Coordinates of C-alpha atoms in Angstrom, one line a residue:
X1 CA -42.9 -43.8 -23.0
X2 CA -44.1 -42.8 -26.5
X3 CA -47.1 -45.2 -26.2
X4 CA -48.1 -43.9 -22.8
X5 CA -48.0 -40.3 -24.1
X6 CA -50.2 -41.2 -27.1
X7 CA -52.7 -43.0 -24.8
X8 CA -52.8 -40.1 -22.4
X9 CA -53.4 -37.6 -25.2
X10 CA -55.8 -39.6 -27.4
X11 CA -57.6 -42.2 -25.4
X12 CA -57.6 -41.0 -21.8
X13 CA -60.1 -38.0 -22.4
X14 CA -62.5 -40.4 -24.1
X15 CA -62.1 -42.9 -21.2
X16 CA -62.8 -40.1 -18.7
X17 CA -65.9 -39.0 -20.5
X18 CA -67.2 -42.6 -20.4
X19 CA -66.4 -43.2 -16.7
X20 CA -67.4 -39.8 -15.3
X21 CA -71.0 -40.0 -16.5
X22 CA -73.7 -39.1 -13.9
X23 CA -74.6 -42.1 -11.7
X24 CA -77.5 -42.9 -9.5
X25 CA -76.6 -41.6 -6.0
X26 CA -79.4 -43.5 -4.3
X27 CA -78.2 -45.7 -1.5
X28 CA -77.1 -49.2 -2.7
X29 CA -75.7 -52.1 -1.0
X30 CA -71.9 -52.6 -1.3
X31 CA -70.5 -56.1 -1.8
X32 CA -69.5 -57.7 1.5
X33 CA -65.9 -58.2 0.4
X34 CA -65.4 -54.7 -0.8
X35 CA -67.0 -53.3 2.4
X36 CA -64.6 -55.4 4.5
X37 CA -61.6 -54.4 2.3
X38 CA -62.5 -50.6 2.6
X39 CA -62.8 -50.8 6.3
X40 CA -59.4 -52.6 6.7
X41 CA -57.7 -50.2 4.2
X42 CA -59.1 -47.1 5.9
X43 CA -58.0 -48.5 9.3
X44 CA -54.5 -49.1 7.9
X45 CA -54.4 -45.7 6.3
X46 CA -55.2 -44.1 9.6
X47 CA -52.3 -46.0 11.3
X48 CA -50.1 -45.1 8.4
X49 CA -50.8 -41.4 8.8
X50 CA -50.0 -41.7 12.5
X51 CA -46.6 -43.2 11.8
X52 CA -45.9 -40.5 9.2
X53 CA -46.9 -37.8 11.6
X54 CA -44.5 -39.1 14.3
X55 CA -41.7 -39.2 11.7
X56 CA -42.5 -35.6 10.6
X57 CA -42.3 -34.5 14.2
X58 CA -38.8 -36.0 14.6
X59 CA -37.2 -35.5 11.1
X60 CA -33.6 -35.8 12.4
X61 CA -34.2 -39.3 13.7
X62 CA -35.9 -40.3 10.4
X63 CA -33.0 -38.9 8.4
X64 CA -30.5 -40.9 10.6
X65 CA -32.5 -44.1 9.9
X66 CA -32.5 -43.2 6.2
X67 CA -28.7 -42.6 6.2
X68 CA -28.2 -46.0 7.9
X69 CA -30.4 -47.7 5.2
X70 CA -28.4 -45.9 2.5
X71 CA -25.2 -47.0 4.0
X72 CA -26.4 -50.6 4.1
X73 CA -27.4 -50.2 0.4
X74 CA -23.9 -49.1 -0.5
X75 CA -22.3 -51.9 1.4
X76 CA -24.6 -54.6 -0.1
X77 CA -24.2 -53.2 -3.5
X78 CA -20.4 -53.5 -3.6
X79 CA -20.6 -56.9 -1.9
X80 CA -22.9 -58.2 -4.5
X81 CA -21.0 -60.5 -7.0
X82 CA -20.4 -59.0 -10.4
X83 CA -21.2 -60.7 -13.7
X84 CA -22.0 -59.8 -17.3
X85 CA -24.8 -62.1 -18.3
X86 CA -26.6 -64.8 -16.3
X87 CA -26.1 -68.5 -17.2
X88 CA -28.6 -69.7 -19.7
X89 CA -29.9 -73.3 -20.3
X90 CA -30.1 -73.2 -24.1
X91 CA -30.7 -77.0 -24.4
X92 CA -27.3 -77.7 -26.0
X93 CA -23.8 -78.6 -24.7
X94 CA -20.4 -78.7 -26.4
X95 CA -17.6 -81.2 -25.8
X96 CA -14.0 -80.7 -26.8
X97 CA -11.7 -83.7 -27.1
X98 CA -7.9 -83.5 -27.7
X99 CA -5.7 -86.5 -27.7
X100 CA -1.9 -86.4 -27.4
X101 CA 0.1 -84.8 -30.2
X102 CA 0.6 -87.3 -33.1
X103 CA -2.3 -89.5 -32.0
X104 CA -3.9 -91.4 -34.9
X105 CA -7.4 -90.9 -36.1
X106 CA -8.4 -94.3 -34.7
X107 CA -7.2 -93.4 -31.2
X108 CA -9.2 -90.1 -31.2
X109 CA -12.3 -92.0 -32.5
X110 CA -12.1 -94.3 -29.5
X111 CA -12.1 -91.4 -27.1
X112 CA -15.2 -89.9 -28.9
X113 CA -16.9 -93.3 -28.4
X114 CA -16.4 -93.0 -24.7
X115 CA -17.8 -89.4 -24.7
X116 CA -20.8 -90.7 -26.6
X117 CA -21.3 -93.5 -24.2
X118 CA -21.3 -91.1 -21.2
X119 CA -23.9 -88.8 -22.6
X120 CA -26.2 -91.4 -24.2
X121 CA -26.1 -93.8 -21.3
X122 CA -25.1 -92.0 -18.1
X123 CA -27.2 -88.9 -19.0
X124 CA -30.0 -90.6 -20.9
X125 CA -32.6 -88.8 -18.8
X126 CA -31.5 -85.4 -20.0
X127 CA -29.7 -86.0 -23.4
X128 CA -31.6 -86.5 -26.6
X129 CA -28.7 -87.1 -29.0
X130 CA -25.1 -86.3 -29.6
X131 CA -23.2 -85.6 -32.8
X132 CA -19.4 -85.9 -32.9
X133 CA -16.9 -84.7 -35.4
X134 CA -13.4 -86.1 -35.7
X135 CA -10.6 -83.8 -36.9
X136 CA -12.3 -80.5 -35.9
X137 CA -12.7 -78.4 -32.7
X138 CA -12.7 -74.8 -31.6
X139 CA -9.0 -75.2 -30.6
X140 CA -7.9 -76.2 -34.1
X141 CA -8.0 -79.0 -36.6
X142 CA -6.1 -82.3 -36.9
X143 CA -6.5 -86.0 -36.4
X144 CA -5.9 -85.7 -32.7
X145 CA -8.9 -83.3 -32.2
X146 CA -12.6 -84.0 -31.9
X147 CA -15.8 -82.2 -31.0
X148 CA -19.2 -83.2 -29.8
X149 CA -22.6 -81.4 -30.1
X150 CA -24.9 -82.6 -27.3
X151 CA -28.6 -81.9 -27.8
X152 CA -30.6 -82.0 -24.5
X153 CA -34.2 -82.9 -24.2
X154 CA -36.9 -80.3 -24.1
X155 CA -37.1 -78.1 -20.9
X156 CA -40.5 -79.6 -20.1
X157 CA -38.8 -83.0 -19.7
X158 CA -36.0 -81.6 -17.5
X159 CA -38.0 -80.2 -14.6
X160 CA -35.4 -81.2 -12.0
X161 CA -32.4 -79.0 -11.2
X162 CA -30.2 -82.1 -11.6
X163 CA -31.2 -82.2 -15.3
X164 CA -30.2 -78.6 -16.0
X165 CA -27.3 -77.9 -18.4
X166 CA -25.1 -76.7 -15.5
X167 CA -25.6 -80.0 -13.5
X168 CA -25.0 -82.1 -16.6
X169 CA -21.8 -80.1 -17.3
X170 CA -20.5 -80.6 -13.8
X171 CA -21.1 -84.3 -13.9
X172 CA -19.5 -84.5 -17.3
X173 CA -16.4 -82.7 -16.0
X174 CA -15.9 -85.5 -13.4
X175 CA -16.6 -88.3 -15.8
X176 CA -14.6 -87.1 -18.7
X177 CA -11.6 -86.3 -16.5
X178 CA -11.2 -90.0 -16.0
X179 CA -10.4 -90.6 -19.6
X180 CA -6.6 -91.1 -19.5
X181 CA -6.0 -91.1 -23.2
X182 CA -7.2 -87.5 -23.9
X183 CA -8.3 -84.2 -22.5
X184 CA -12.0 -83.8 -22.7
X185 CA -14.1 -80.9 -21.5
X186 CA -17.8 -80.2 -21.6
X187 CA -19.0 -76.6 -21.7
X188 CA -22.1 -74.6 -22.5
X189 CA -22.3 -72.0 -25.2
X190 CA -22.4 -68.3 -24.1
X191 CA -25.7 -66.6 -23.5
X192 CA -25.1 -64.5 -26.6
X193 CA -23.5 -66.6 -29.4
X194 CA -21.6 -63.6 -30.9
X195 CA -19.6 -63.2 -27.7
X196 CA -17.4 -66.3 -28.1
X197 CA -17.6 -70.0 -28.3
X198 CA -18.1 -70.9 -24.7
X199 CA -19.6 -69.6 -21.5
X200 CA -17.3 -68.5 -18.7
X201 CA -14.1 -66.4 -19.0
X202 CA -11.9 -66.1 -22.0
X203 CA -8.5 -64.4 -22.1
X204 CA -5.1 -64.4 -23.8
X205 CA -1.9 -64.9 -21.7
X206 CA 0.5 -62.5 -23.5
X207 CA 4.2 -62.6 -23.6
X208 CA 4.6 -58.8 -23.2
X209 CA 8.2 -59.1 -22.2
X210 CA 9.1 -61.0 -25.4
X211 CA 10.7 -63.9 -23.5
X212 CA 10.0 -66.4 -26.3
X213 CA 7.7 -69.3 -27.1
X214 CA 9.1 -71.8 -24.6
X215 CA 8.8 -69.3 -21.7
X216 CA 5.2 -68.5 -22.7
X217 CA 4.3 -72.2 -22.8
X218 CA 6.0 -72.7 -19.4
X219 CA 4.0 -69.8 -17.9
X220 CA 0.8 -71.2 -19.4
X221 CA 1.4 -74.6 -17.8
X222 CA 2.2 -73.0 -14.5
X223 CA -1.0 -71.0 -14.6
X224 CA -3.0 -74.2 -15.5
X225 CA -1.5 -76.0 -12.6
X226 CA -2.4 -73.2 -10.1
X227 CA -5.9 -72.9 -11.6
X228 CA -6.5 -76.6 -11.2
X229 CA -6.2 -76.4 -7.4
X230 CA -8.1 -73.1 -7.1
X231 CA -11.6 -73.6 -5.7
X232 CA -12.9 -70.5 -7.4
X233 CA -12.1 -71.7 -10.9
X234 CA -13.4 -74.7 -12.8
X235 CA -12.9 -76.3 -16.2
X236 CA -9.8 -74.2 -17.0
X237 CA -8.3 -75.3 -20.3
X238 CA -6.0 -74.1 -23.1
X239 CA -7.9 -73.2 -26.2
X240 CA -5.3 -74.1 -28.8
X241 CA -3.1 -76.8 -30.3
X242 CA -0.2 -78.2 -28.3
X243 CA 3.3 -78.0 -29.7
X244 CA 3.9 -80.7 -32.2
X245 CA 7.1 -82.4 -33.4
X246 CA 8.7 -80.5 -36.3
X247 CA 11.4 -81.7 -38.7
X248 CA 13.9 -79.0 -39.6
X249 CA 16.0 -79.2 -42.7
X250 CA 19.1 -77.0 -42.5
X251 CA 20.7 -76.0 -45.8
X252 CA 24.4 -75.2 -45.7
X253 CA 24.6 -72.3 -48.1
X254 CA 28.4 -72.3 -48.4
X255 CA 28.5 -76.0 -49.3
X256 CA 25.6 -75.5 -51.8
X257 CA 27.5 -72.6 -53.5
X258 CA 30.7 -74.6 -53.7
X259 CA 28.9 -77.4 -55.4
X260 CA 27.5 -75.0 -58.0
X261 CA 24.0 -74.8 -56.6
X262 CA 21.9 -71.7 -56.2
X263 CA 19.6 -71.5 -53.2
X264 CA 16.7 -70.7 -55.5
X265 CA 17.2 -74.1 -57.3
X266 CA 17.4 -75.9 -54.0
X267 CA 14.2 -74.3 -52.6
X268 CA 12.3 -74.9 -55.9
X269 CA 13.3 -78.6 -56.1
X270 CA 12.5 -79.5 -52.5
X271 CA 9.3 -77.4 -52.3
X272 CA 7.9 -78.9 -55.5
X273 CA 8.8 -82.4 -54.4
X274 CA 7.4 -82.3 -51.0
X275 CA 4.8 -79.5 -51.1
X276 CA 3.6 -79.6 -54.7
X277 CA 3.1 -76.8 -57.1
X278 CA 0.3 -75.8 -59.5
X279 CA 1.7 -75.4 -63.1
X280 CA -1.1 -75.7 -65.6
X281 CA -4.8 -76.6 -66.4
X282 CA -6.2 -79.2 -68.8
X283 CA -9.7 -80.1 -70.0
X284 CA -11.1 -83.4 -69.1
X285 CA -14.6 -84.3 -70.4
X286 CA -15.6 -80.7 -70.6
X287 CA -14.2 -79.7 -67.1
X288 CA -11.1 -77.7 -66.4
X289 CA -8.8 -79.5 -64.0
X290 CA -5.5 -78.5 -62.4
X291 CA -2.1 -80.0 -63.0
X292 CA -0.1 -80.4 -59.7
X293 CA 3.5 -81.5 -59.8
X294 CA 4.7 -83.4 -56.7
X295 CA 6.8 -86.3 -55.8
X296 CA 5.2 -89.7 -55.6
X297 CA 4.0 -90.7 -52.1
X298 CA 6.6 -93.5 -51.5
X299 CA 9.4 -91.0 -52.0
X300 CA 8.2 -88.4 -49.4
X301 CA 7.0 -90.4 -46.5
X302 CA 10.0 -90.4 -44.1
X303 CA 12.7 -87.8 -43.2
X304 CA 15.3 -90.2 -44.7
X305 CA 13.6 -89.6 -48.1
X306 CA 15.3 -86.2 -48.4
X307 CA 18.6 -88.0 -49.0
X308 CA 17.0 -89.6 -52.1
X309 CA 16.6 -86.3 -53.9
X310 CA 19.1 -84.5 -56.2
X311 CA 19.4 -80.9 -57.4
X312 CA 20.9 -80.0 -60.8
X313 CA 23.8 -77.5 -60.5
X314 CA 25.0 -75.0 -62.9
X315 CA 27.2 -77.5 -64.7
X316 CA 24.2 -79.8 -65.3
X317 CA 25.3 -82.3 -62.7
X318 CA 23.0 -83.9 -60.1
X319 CA 24.0 -83.1 -56.6
X320 CA 22.6 -85.2 -53.7
X321 CA 20.6 -83.2 -51.1
X322 CA 22.5 -85.1 -48.4
X323 CA 25.8 -83.4 -49.3
X324 CA 24.6 -79.9 -48.3
X325 CA 21.8 -80.4 -45.8
X326 CA 21.5 -81.4 -42.1
X327 CA 18.3 -82.3 -40.3
X328 CA 17.0 -82.4 -36.7
X329 CA 13.7 -82.8 -34.8
X330 CA 12.2 -80.1 -32.6
X331 CA 8.9 -79.1 -31.0
X332 CA 7.0 -76.0 -32.0
X333 CA 3.5 -74.4 -32.3
X334 CA 1.6 -75.6 -35.3
X335 CA 0.3 -72.1 -35.9
X336 CA 1.4 -68.5 -35.2
X337 CA -0.7 -67.2 -32.3
X338 CA -0.7 -63.4 -31.7
X339 CA -3.1 -61.1 -29.9
X340 CA -2.8 -57.4 -30.4
X341 CA 0.6 -58.0 -32.1
X342 CA 2.1 -59.9 -29.1
X343 CA 2.8 -63.6 -28.8
X344 CA -0.1 -65.1 -26.7
X345 CA -2.0 -68.3 -25.9
X346 CA -5.7 -68.5 -25.4
X347 CA -7.2 -69.9 -22.2
X348 CA -10.8 -70.6 -21.4
X349 CA -12.5 -71.5 -18.1
X350 CA -15.5 -71.0 -15.9
X351 CA -16.3 -69.9 -12.4
X352 CA -16.9 -72.6 -9.8
X353 CA -20.5 -73.2 -8.7
X354 CA -21.6 -70.4 -6.4
X355 CA -18.8 -68.0 -7.7
X356 CA -19.6 -65.1 -10.0
X357 CA -17.7 -64.5 -13.2
X358 CA -16.4 -61.2 -11.8
X359 CA -14.8 -63.0 -8.9
X360 CA -13.4 -65.7 -11.2
X361 CA -11.8 -63.0 -13.4
X362 CA -10.3 -61.3 -10.4
X363 CA -8.9 -64.7 -9.3
X364 CA -7.4 -65.2 -12.8
X365 CA -5.6 -61.8 -12.5
X366 CA -4.2 -62.8 -9.1
X367 CA -2.8 -66.1 -10.5
X368 CA -1.2 -64.4 -13.5
X369 CA 0.4 -61.8 -11.1
X370 CA 2.2 -64.8 -9.6
X371 CA 3.8 -65.8 -12.9
X372 CA 7.3 -64.6 -13.8
X373 CA 7.5 -60.9 -14.8
X374 CA 6.5 -60.1 -18.4
X375 CA 3.3 -62.0 -18.7
X376 CA 0.0 -60.2 -18.7
X377 CA -3.8 -60.8 -19.2
X378 CA -5.8 -59.5 -22.1
X379 CA -9.5 -60.3 -21.9
X380 CA -11.5 -61.1 -25.0
X381 CA -15.0 -62.2 -26.0
X382 CA -17.6 -62.1 -23.2
X383 CA -15.0 -61.3 -20.6
X384 CA -13.9 -58.2 -22.5
X385 CA -17.6 -57.0 -22.7
X386 CA -18.0 -57.6 -19.0
X387 CA -15.1 -55.4 -18.1
X388 CA -16.3 -52.7 -20.5
X389 CA -19.9 -52.8 -19.1
X390 CA -18.6 -52.6 -15.6
X391 CA -16.6 -49.5 -16.4
X392 CA -19.7 -47.8 -17.9
X393 CA -21.9 -48.4 -14.9
X394 CA -21.0 -45.3 -12.8
X395 CA -21.6 -43.1 -15.9
X396 CA -24.8 -44.9 -16.7
X397 CA -26.3 -44.3 -13.2
X398 CA -25.0 -40.7 -13.0
X399 CA -26.4 -39.8 -16.4
X400 CA -29.8 -41.4 -15.5
X401 CA -30.1 -39.5 -12.3
X402 CA -29.1 -36.2 -13.9
X403 CA -31.7 -36.6 -16.7
X404 CA -34.4 -37.4 -14.1
X405 CA -33.4 -34.4 -12.0
X406 CA -33.5 -32.0 -14.9
X407 CA -36.9 -33.3 -16.1
X408 CA -38.3 -32.9 -12.6
X409 CA -36.7 -29.4 -12.2
X410 CA -38.5 -28.4 -15.4
X411 CA -41.7 -29.9 -14.3
X412 CA -41.8 -28.2 -10.9
X413 CA -39.8 -25.1 -11.9
X414 CA -37.7 -25.7 -8.9
X415 CA -34.2 -27.0 -8.1
X416 CA -35.0 -28.3 -4.6
X417 CA -38.2 -30.4 -5.1
X418 CA -36.4 -32.9 -7.3
X419 CA -34.0 -33.5 -4.5
X420 CA -36.8 -34.7 -2.3
X421 CA -38.0 -37.1 -5.1
X422 CA -34.6 -38.5 -5.9
X423 CA -33.8 -39.2 -2.3
X424 CA -36.3 -42.0 -2.5
X425 CA -34.2 -43.9 -5.1
X426 CA -31.9 -45.6 -2.6
X427 CA -34.9 -47.1 -0.8
X428 CA -35.9 -49.0 -3.9
X429 CA -32.4 -50.0 -4.7
X430 CA -32.1 -51.6 -1.2
X431 CA -35.1 -53.9 -2.2
X432 CA -33.5 -54.8 -5.5
X433 CA -30.2 -55.7 -4.0
X434 CA -31.7 -57.8 -1.2
X435 CA -33.9 -59.7 -3.6
X436 CA -31.0 -60.3 -5.9
X437 CA -28.8 -61.6 -3.0
X438 CA -31.5 -63.9 -1.6
X439 CA -31.9 -65.7 -4.9
X440 CA -28.2 -66.1 -5.5
X441 CA -28.1 -63.8 -8.5
X442 CA -25.3 -61.4 -9.6
X443 CA -24.8 -57.7 -10.4
X444 CA -25.0 -58.1 -14.2
X445 CA -26.4 -56.0 -17.0
X446 CA -29.9 -57.1 -16.3
X447 CA -29.5 -56.0 -12.7
X448 CA -28.5 -52.6 -14.1
X449 CA -31.7 -52.4 -16.0
X450 CA -33.6 -53.4 -12.9
X451 CA -31.8 -50.6 -11.0
X452 CA -32.8 -48.0 -13.5
X453 CA -36.4 -49.3 -13.4
X454 CA -36.4 -49.1 -9.6
X455 CA -35.3 -45.5 -9.8
X456 CA -38.3 -44.8 -12.0
X457 CA -40.7 -46.6 -9.6
X458 CA -39.4 -44.8 -6.5
X459 CA -39.5 -41.5 -8.3
X460 CA -43.1 -42.2 -9.5
X461 CA -44.2 -42.8 -5.9
X462 CA -42.5 -39.6 -4.7
X463 CA -44.1 -37.6 -7.5
X464 CA -47.6 -38.8 -6.4
X465 CA -47.1 -37.5 -2.9
X466 CA -45.1 -34.4 -3.7
X467 CA -47.6 -33.2 -6.4
X468 CA -50.5 -33.3 -4.0
X469 CA -48.6 -31.8 -1.1
X470 CA -47.5 -28.9 -3.3
X471 CA -51.1 -28.2 -4.3
X472 CA -52.3 -28.3 -0.6
X473 CA -49.5 -25.8 0.3
X474 CA -50.5 -23.5 -2.5
X475 CA -54.1 -23.6 -1.1
X476 CA -52.7 -22.1 2.2
X477 CA -52.3 -25.2 4.4
X478 CA -49.2 -25.6 6.6
X479 CA -46.5 -27.9 5.4
X480 CA -47.1 -30.7 7.9
X481 CA -50.9 -30.7 7.4
X482 CA -50.5 -30.5 3.6
X483 CA -48.1 -33.5 3.7
X484 CA -50.4 -35.6 5.8
X485 CA -53.3 -34.8 3.5
X486 CA -51.2 -35.9 0.5
X487 CA -50.1 -39.2 2.0
X488 CA -53.7 -39.9 3.0
X489 CA -55.1 -39.2 -0.5
X490 CA -52.3 -40.9 -2.4
X491 CA -51.7 -44.1 -0.5
X492 CA -54.3 -46.1 -2.5
X493 CA -53.0 -45.0 -5.9
X494 CA -49.4 -45.7 -4.9
X495 CA -50.1 -49.2 -3.6
X496 CA -52.4 -49.9 -6.6
X497 CA -49.9 -48.9 -9.3
X498 CA -46.9 -50.5 -7.5
X499 CA -48.6 -53.8 -6.9
X500 CA -49.9 -53.9 -10.4
X501 CA -46.4 -53.3 -11.8
X502 CA -44.9 -55.8 -9.3
X503 CA -47.4 -58.5 -10.2
X504 CA -46.7 -57.8 -13.9
X505 CA -43.0 -58.6 -13.5
X506 CA -43.5 -61.5 -11.1
X507 CA -43.8 -64.1 -14.0
X508 CA -40.3 -62.9 -15.1
X509 CA -38.9 -63.7 -11.6
X510 CA -40.5 -67.2 -11.7
X511 CA -39.5 -68.0 -15.3
X512 CA -38.3 -71.4 -16.4
X513 CA -37.1 -72.8 -19.7
X514 CA -35.4 -70.9 -22.6
X515 CA -34.2 -67.5 -21.6
X516 CA -35.1 -68.0 -17.9
X517 CA -31.7 -66.7 -16.7
X518 CA -32.2 -63.3 -18.2
X519 CA -35.9 -63.1 -17.2
X520 CA -35.2 -64.1 -13.6
X521 CA -32.3 -61.6 -13.3
X522 CA -34.4 -58.6 -14.4
X523 CA -37.7 -59.8 -12.8
X524 CA -36.2 -60.4 -9.4
X525 CA -34.4 -57.1 -9.3
X526 CA -37.5 -55.1 -10.4
X527 CA -39.8 -56.9 -8.0
X528 CA -37.5 -56.4 -5.1
X529 CA -37.1 -52.8 -6.0
X530 CA -40.8 -52.3 -6.2
X531 CA -41.3 -53.7 -2.7
X532 CA -38.5 -51.7 -1.2
X533 CA -39.3 -48.5 -3.1
X534 CA -43.0 -48.7 -2.2
X535 CA -43.1 -49.8 1.5
X536 CA -40.1 -47.7 2.5
X537 CA -40.8 -44.8 0.3
X538 CA -44.3 -44.1 1.6
X539 CA -42.8 -43.4 5.0
X540 CA -39.7 -41.5 4.1
X541 CA -40.9 -39.4 1.1
X542 CA -43.1 -37.1 3.3
X543 CA -40.1 -36.5 5.5
X544 CA -37.9 -35.6 2.5
X545 CA -40.5 -33.2 1.2
X546 CA -40.9 -31.4 4.5
X547 CA -37.2 -31.1 5.1
X548 CA -36.5 -29.8 1.6
X549 CA -39.4 -27.4 1.8
X550 CA -38.3 -25.9 5.1
X551 CA -34.6 -25.7 4.0
X552 CA -35.1 -24.1 0.6
X553 CA -38.6 -22.6 0.7
X554 CA -39.0 -23.6 -2.9
X555 CA -42.8 -23.1 -2.8
X556 CA -44.5 -19.8 -2.0
X557 CA -46.0 -19.2 1.4
X558 CA -49.6 -18.6 0.3
X559 CA -50.8 -17.9 3.9
X560 CA -48.3 -15.0 4.3
X561 CA -49.2 -13.5 1.0
X562 CA -52.9 -13.7 1.8
X563 CA -52.4 -11.9 5.1
X564 CA -50.5 -9.1 3.5
X565 CA -53.2 -8.6 0.9
X566 CA -55.9 -8.3 3.7

């Protein structure tokens, strides 16, 4: 907008002075193509004026048709699947591997070898390389976890849709699910890396009723079972470490006291022996090194080794730990998981092919509602942003329309003429929605940008007609005649500017490669809005102007004032 203002003020006068120089008016031969084009265009313009004249003669019927189109727009808008960001082929893929609790490093390494074999052999046409890490993953660290970074070939070498990141991921889901010794999932990164670690939905299942860890894990497993059979969801997985075996050492404080032991001495002895403690520094060849006191490895390898340790009591006697301790095994979470101060577990997943993220999130909420009372959903990452953006959509559209209305009201010094201009906005939105639906896209944030752009395009076309019709009325012509003159004179500029803008965004709608998802989303919506706003607007805008003019009399009746002066 700033650039257009600068060009209009600085460069346009010089350009007009260059183009409007006197020219030779002697007859000259017009090129055959341009002569043919002008004849066809003038013929079409004449037919166009005839259609507009018939619509102006029956405005009620025209408004009924407009209301039908607006109703269709509203119906299609709410039926359009919702999403936050379109899927992007970024040329990389992640793979998460998790073997059973307590699995050895060798066992996890064998699973990673199977993952490598799948991508390097079965997907050799699309995969360039894979780098695997043992002991690390987004769900936690440990010898039973692993992670793989899959680098795909360049987009120019993956022209087929079967070689896209989505197709590779779907095939990997089927192949990796056959690995019986581990859970392995392949997933793409989010379109914006700061919005999480994976594409799809991301939420925490919260124990809002404070029912305990065991009940939370049972509810999580019940949800995963229901999600595995739900056709709208895919690749649903827990993003965290499973409960691990834990050895509990119970200290009988009464026995320890009766034996002359203090709990402080007991805790110090056992914690130093098994966990180690930093006590001092020493200098070795010019470098400062730490001194760590800890039991030798052979004496802290098995639970039975606790019975080999003694604690000195107040009388200086050594008391065996077996005389005042009991032990037992249990299962528990290896880390404390909280979300907003409530016990929770993280779950990731994706929408099934052909299902939008908004529909998948709604399905997740339905499944959670079937769990026992006290468990709720709290969205995070990209899913949280999607819900927040969806809540802002009505405010965004309303604010945009209000600003446009106020600017037009200031331009025409009228409260009624902007109504005729803004009535053209739904006509462009119809085109944007239909184009988005035909190409299988969703109502995401890029579609919102396309909607706002479409409102601008439709308003621009209406301004071109209303501005000239207003001038003709001020010259003393009747409303219908002034409107027909305006549509005759402004048809060429409207088509010219709209087609130029549409062809300008057409490469976005046909984009491939990096960032193609976002480009197609915004390009398709804008191109469809341009077609709908132009080829429907040129017929209905004159009707809007005539009806508003007759209802509100916003423009002065120049003919009547001239008669009174005479």
